[in-house]
PDB file of C-alpha atoms in Angstrom:
ATOM      1  CA  UNK A 111      -0.045  -0.183   0.055  1.00 67.00           C
ATOM      2  CA  UNK A 112       1.235   3.576  -0.966  1.00 88.00           C
ATOM      3  CA  UNK A 113       1.866   6.439   1.536  1.00 90.00           C
ATOM      4  CA  UNK A 114      -1.401   8.325  -0.328  1.00 91.00           C
ATOM      5  CA  UNK A 115      -3.755   5.219   0.476  1.00 91.00           C
ATOM      6  CA  UNK A 116      -2.252   4.981   3.932  1.00 92.00           C
ATOM      7  CA  UNK A 117      -3.259   8.680   4.430  1.00 94.00           C
ATOM      8  CA  UNK A 118      -6.440   8.274   2.577  1.00 93.00           C
ATOM      9  CA  UNK A 119      -5.931  11.109   0.197  1.00 94.00           C
ATOM     10  CA  UNK A 120      -4.143  11.896  -3.591  1.00 91.00           C
ATOM     11  CA  UNK A 121      -1.138  12.787  -3.810  1.00 87.00           C
ATOM     12  CA  UNK A 122      -0.596  16.202  -3.077  1.00 85.00           C
ATOM     13  CA  UNK A 123       2.304  18.913  -2.567  1.00 80.00           C
ATOM     14  CA  UNK A 124      -0.068  20.344   0.227  1.00 85.00           C
ATOM     15  CA  UNK A 125       1.424  20.118   3.744  1.00 88.00           C
ATOM     16  CA  UNK A 126      -1.729  21.246   5.236  1.00 90.00           C
ATOM     17  CA  UNK A 127      -3.851  18.548   3.363  1.00 92.00           C
ATOM     18  CA  UNK A 128      -1.126  16.062   4.629  1.00 93.00           C
ATOM     19  CA  UNK A 129      -1.570  17.042   8.155  1.00 93.00           C
ATOM     20  CA  UNK A 130      -5.418  16.964   8.260  1.00 94.00           C
ATOM     21  CA  UNK A 131      -5.433  13.582   6.436  1.00 94.00           C
ATOM     22  CA  UNK A 132      -2.447  12.442   9.003  1.00 94.00           C
ATOM     23  CA  UNK A 133      -4.770  13.644  12.349  1.00 93.00           C
ATOM     24  CA  UNK A 134      -7.800  12.276  10.485  1.00 94.00           C
ATOM     25  CA  UNK A 135      -6.146   8.453  10.489  1.00 93.00           C
ATOM     26  CA  UNK A 136      -4.882   9.000  13.768  1.00 92.00           C
ATOM     27  CA  UNK A 137      -8.059   7.768  15.280  1.00 91.00           C
ATOM     28  CA  UNK A 138      -7.886   4.544  13.417  1.00 90.00           C
ATOM     29  CA  UNK A 139      -4.435   3.862  14.737  1.00 86.00           C
ATOM     30  CA  UNK A 140      -3.894   3.958  18.719  1.00 84.00           C
ATOM     31  CA  UNK A 141       0.058   3.151  18.986  1.00 86.00           C
ATOM     32  CA  UNK A 142      -0.946   0.916  22.293  1.00 89.00           C
ATOM     33  CA  UNK A 143      -3.452  -1.291  20.041  1.00 88.00           C
ATOM     34  CA  UNK A 144      -1.916  -1.218  16.731  1.00 89.00           C
ATOM     35  CA  UNK A 145       1.666  -0.464  17.031  1.00 89.00           C
ATOM     36  CA  UNK A 146       2.540  -1.429  13.053  1.00 89.00           C
ATOM     37  CA  UNK A 147      -0.157   0.441  11.725  1.00 89.00           C
ATOM     38  CA  UNK A 148       0.565   3.691  13.704  1.00 91.00           C
ATOM     39  CA  UNK A 149       4.158   3.282  12.496  1.00 90.00           C
ATOM     40  CA  UNK A 150       2.981   2.780   8.983  1.00 90.00           C
ATOM     41  CA  UNK A 151       0.793   5.746   9.277  1.00 92.00           C
ATOM     42  CA  UNK A 152       3.499   7.896  11.071  1.00 90.00           C
ATOM     43  CA  UNK A 153       6.203   6.799   8.078  1.00 90.00           C
ATOM     44  CA  UNK A 154       3.642   7.595   5.476  1.00 90.00           C
ATOM     45  CA  UNK A 155       3.305  10.953   6.930  1.00 91.00           C
ATOM     46  CA  UNK A 156       6.865  11.540   7.271  1.00 90.00           C
ATOM     47  CA  UNK A 157       7.327  10.502   3.702  1.00 88.00           C
ATOM     48  CA  UNK A 158       4.434  12.766   2.651  1.00 88.00           C
ATOM     49  CA  UNK A 159       5.583  15.772   4.097  1.00 87.00           C
ATOM     50  CA  UNK A 160       9.085  15.260   2.776  1.00 84.00           C
ATOM     51  CA  UNK A 161       7.930  15.063  -0.442  1.00 81.00           C
ATOM     52  CA  UNK A 162       5.559  18.210  -0.088  1.00 80.00           C
ATOM     53  CA  UNK A 163       8.901  19.955   0.881  1.00 78.00           C
ATOM     54  CA  UNK A 164      11.089  18.280  -2.203  1.00 74.00           C
ATOM     55  CA  UNK A 165      12.294  20.500  -5.031  1.00 62.00           C
ATOM     56  CA  UNK A 166      12.927  17.741  -7.408  1.00 59.00           C
ATOM     57  CA  UNK A 167       8.946  16.945  -7.695  1.00 71.00           C
ATOM     58  CA  UNK A 168       8.612  20.385  -9.108  1.00 81.00           C
ATOM     59  CA  UNK A 169      10.053  19.119 -12.276  1.00 86.00           C
ATOM     60  CA  UNK A 170       7.758  15.824 -11.913  1.00 84.00           C
ATOM     61  CA  UNK A 171       4.745  18.183 -11.960  1.00 86.00           C
ATOM     62  CA  UNK A 172       6.033  20.064 -15.064  1.00 92.00           C
ATOM     63  CA  UNK A 173       6.669  17.176 -16.773  1.00 91.00           C
ATOM     64  CA  UNK A 174       3.167  16.098 -15.936  1.00 91.00           C
ATOM     65  CA  UNK A 175       1.831  19.185 -17.377  1.00 94.00           C
ATOM     66  CA  UNK A 176       3.706  18.678 -20.439  1.00 96.00           C
ATOM     67  CA  UNK A 177       2.220  15.357 -20.610  1.00 94.00           C
ATOM     68  CA  UNK A 178      -1.280  16.502 -20.208  1.00 95.00           C
ATOM     69  CA  UNK A 179      -0.471  19.072 -22.888  1.00 97.00           C
ATOM     70  CA  UNK A 180       0.667  16.504 -25.514  1.00 96.00           C
ATOM     71  CA  UNK A 181      -2.279  13.618 -24.747  1.00 95.00           C
ATOM     72  CA  UNK A 182      -4.766  15.895 -25.852  1.00 96.00           C
ATOM     73  CA  UNK A 183      -4.092  16.384 -29.809  1.00 96.00           C
ATOM     74  CA  UNK A 184      -5.983  19.394 -29.862  1.00 97.00           C
ATOM     75  CA  UNK A 185      -3.892  21.222 -27.123  1.00 97.00           C
ATOM     76  CA  UNK A 186      -0.585  19.268 -28.837  1.00 97.00           C
ATOM     77  CA  UNK A 187      -0.854  20.976 -32.003  1.00 97.00           C
ATOM     78  CA  UNK A 188      -1.613  24.192 -30.487  1.00 97.00           C
ATOM     79  CA  UNK A 189       1.685  26.465 -30.357  1.00 96.00           C
ATOM     80  CA  UNK A 190      -0.063  29.098 -28.015  1.00 96.00           C
ATOM     81  CA  UNK A 191      -0.824  26.405 -25.754  1.00 97.00           C
ATOM     82  CA  UNK A 192       3.145  25.148 -25.520  1.00 97.00           C
ATOM     83  CA  UNK A 193       4.078  29.046 -25.056  1.00 96.00           C
ATOM     84  CA  UNK A 194       2.272  29.401 -22.182  1.00 96.00           C
ATOM     85  CA  UNK A 195       3.425  26.107 -20.993  1.00 97.00           C
ATOM     86  CA  UNK A 196       7.163  27.815 -21.230  1.00 96.00           C
ATOM     87  CA  UNK A 197       6.291  30.539 -19.030  1.00 95.00           C
ATOM     88  CA  UNK A 198       6.206  28.538 -16.143  1.00 93.00           C
ATOM     89  CA  UNK A 199       8.581  30.036 -13.473  1.00 91.00           C
ATOM     90  CA  UNK A 200      10.750  26.903 -13.896  1.00 91.00           C
ATOM     91  CA  UNK A 201      11.804  27.884 -17.291  1.00 94.00           C
ATOM     92  CA  UNK A 202      12.028  31.792 -16.731  1.00 93.00           C
ATOM     93  CA  UNK A 203      14.255  31.700 -13.425  1.00 91.00           C
ATOM     94  CA  UNK A 204      17.843  31.033 -13.964  1.00 89.00           C
ATOM     95  CA  UNK A 205      18.670  28.607 -11.036  1.00 85.00           C
ATOM     96  CA  UNK A 206      15.978  26.410 -12.625  1.00 88.00           C
ATOM     97  CA  UNK A 207      15.967  26.804 -16.257  1.00 93.00           C
ATOM     98  CA  UNK A 208      18.895  24.700 -17.162  1.00 92.00           C
ATOM     99  CA  UNK A 209      17.114  21.792 -15.215  1.00 91.00           C
ATOM    100  CA  UNK A 210      13.879  22.594 -16.648  1.00 93.00           C
ATOM    101  CA  UNK A 211      15.144  22.680 -20.219  1.00 95.00           C
ATOM    102  CA  UNK A 212      16.994  19.420 -19.743  1.00 93.00           C
ATOM    103  CA  UNK A 213      13.920  17.601 -18.785  1.00 92.00           C
ATOM    104  CA  UNK A 214      11.765  19.393 -21.212  1.00 95.00           C
ATOM    105  CA  UNK A 215      14.191  17.713 -24.113  1.00 94.00           C
ATOM    106  CA  UNK A 216      13.953  14.500 -22.834  1.00 91.00           C
ATOM    107  CA  UNK A 217      10.487  14.715 -22.999  1.00 92.00           C
ATOM    108  CA  UNK A 218      10.809  15.563 -26.150  1.00 92.00           C
ATOM    109  CA  UNK A 219      13.150  12.977 -27.481  1.00 89.00           C
ATOM    110  CA  UNK A 220      10.184  10.710 -26.346  1.00 89.00           C
ATOM    111  CA  UNK A 221       7.105  12.586 -27.203  1.00 92.00           C
ATOM    112  CA  UNK A 222       8.496  14.059 -30.548  1.00 90.00           C
ATOM    113  CA  UNK A 223       5.331  13.957 -32.924  1.00 94.00           C
ATOM    114  CA  UNK A 224       4.712  18.072 -32.720  1.00 96.00           C
ATOM    115  CA  UNK A 225       4.244  20.376 -35.289  1.00 96.00           C
ATOM    116  CA  UNK A 226       6.839  22.584 -36.817  1.00 96.00           C
ATOM    117  CA  UNK A 227       4.981  25.892 -35.255  1.00 95.00           C
ATOM    118  CA  UNK A 228       5.336  23.959 -31.747  1.00 96.00           C
ATOM    119  CA  UNK A 229       9.076  22.822 -32.223  1.00 95.00           C
ATOM    120  CA  UNK A 230       9.872  26.812 -33.420  1.00 95.00           C
ATOM    121  CA  UNK A 231       8.364  28.160 -30.621  1.00 94.00           C
ATOM    122  CA  UNK A 232      10.305  26.102 -28.329  1.00 96.00           C
ATOM    123  CA  UNK A 233      13.573  26.414 -29.869  1.00 95.00           C
ATOM    124  CA  UNK A 234      13.043  30.340 -30.009  1.00 95.00           C
ATOM    125  CA  UNK A 235      12.557  30.292 -26.417  1.00 95.00           C
ATOM    126  CA  UNK A 236      15.632  28.406 -25.662  1.00 95.00           C
ATOM    127  CA  UNK A 237      17.813  29.487 -28.820  1.00 95.00           C
ATOM    128  CA  UNK A 238      18.213  26.092 -29.807  1.00 94.00           C
ATOM    129  CA  UNK A 239      19.331  26.840 -33.165  1.00 92.00           C
ATOM    130  CA  UNK A 240      22.345  28.642 -32.013  1.00 94.00           C
ATOM    131  CA  UNK A 241      23.058  26.050 -29.169  1.00 94.00           C
ATOM    132  CA  UNK A 242      23.064  23.042 -31.305  1.00 90.00           C
ATOM    133  CA  UNK A 243      26.820  21.830 -30.824  1.00 90.00           C
ATOM    134  CA  UNK A 244      26.382  22.598 -26.858  1.00 90.00           C
ATOM    135  CA  UNK A 245      23.128  20.481 -26.992  1.00 89.00           C
ATOM    136  CA  UNK A 246      24.886  17.873 -29.100  1.00 87.00           C
ATOM    137  CA  UNK A 247      27.257  17.515 -25.948  1.00 86.00           C
ATOM    138  CA  UNK A 248      24.433  16.244 -23.738  1.00 83.00           C
ATOM    139  CA  UNK A 249      21.609  15.079 -25.866  1.00 78.00           C
ATOM    140  CA  UNK A 250      21.942  12.569 -29.196  1.00 70.00           C
ATOM    141  CA  UNK A 251      21.511  14.638 -32.323  1.00 66.00           C
ATOM    142  CA  UNK A 252      18.401  12.698 -33.645  1.00 57.00           C
TER     143      UNK A 252
END
């Protein structure tokens, strides 16, 4: 059973929701009567809190958003939809831009069925045409 099932909530980054779920589950797990159940609940709570505070998972959320756009054909071919996606803070802030761009490139290596207008919008945003040799050092040319 995963931590979210134990807590009785959907996967979330909201610490308030996690704490509320933990408190609501405590009534079912008395440490004196069910020490193992209480320990599972406590461990699930601690893992969920760690998840909510982790930085790495913001990139996972970003790629889930890309997956949603790509998964809907109408959105996939809409260059404006992708331009809006590229306005995410992770692409705009200096300290996260490189990692976000790398994850987007890896996403595109798998999800490459995009119209030229979408790819051009991305290329312009990241200046891929002028950075081709640099990018080839990290990613395959194809």
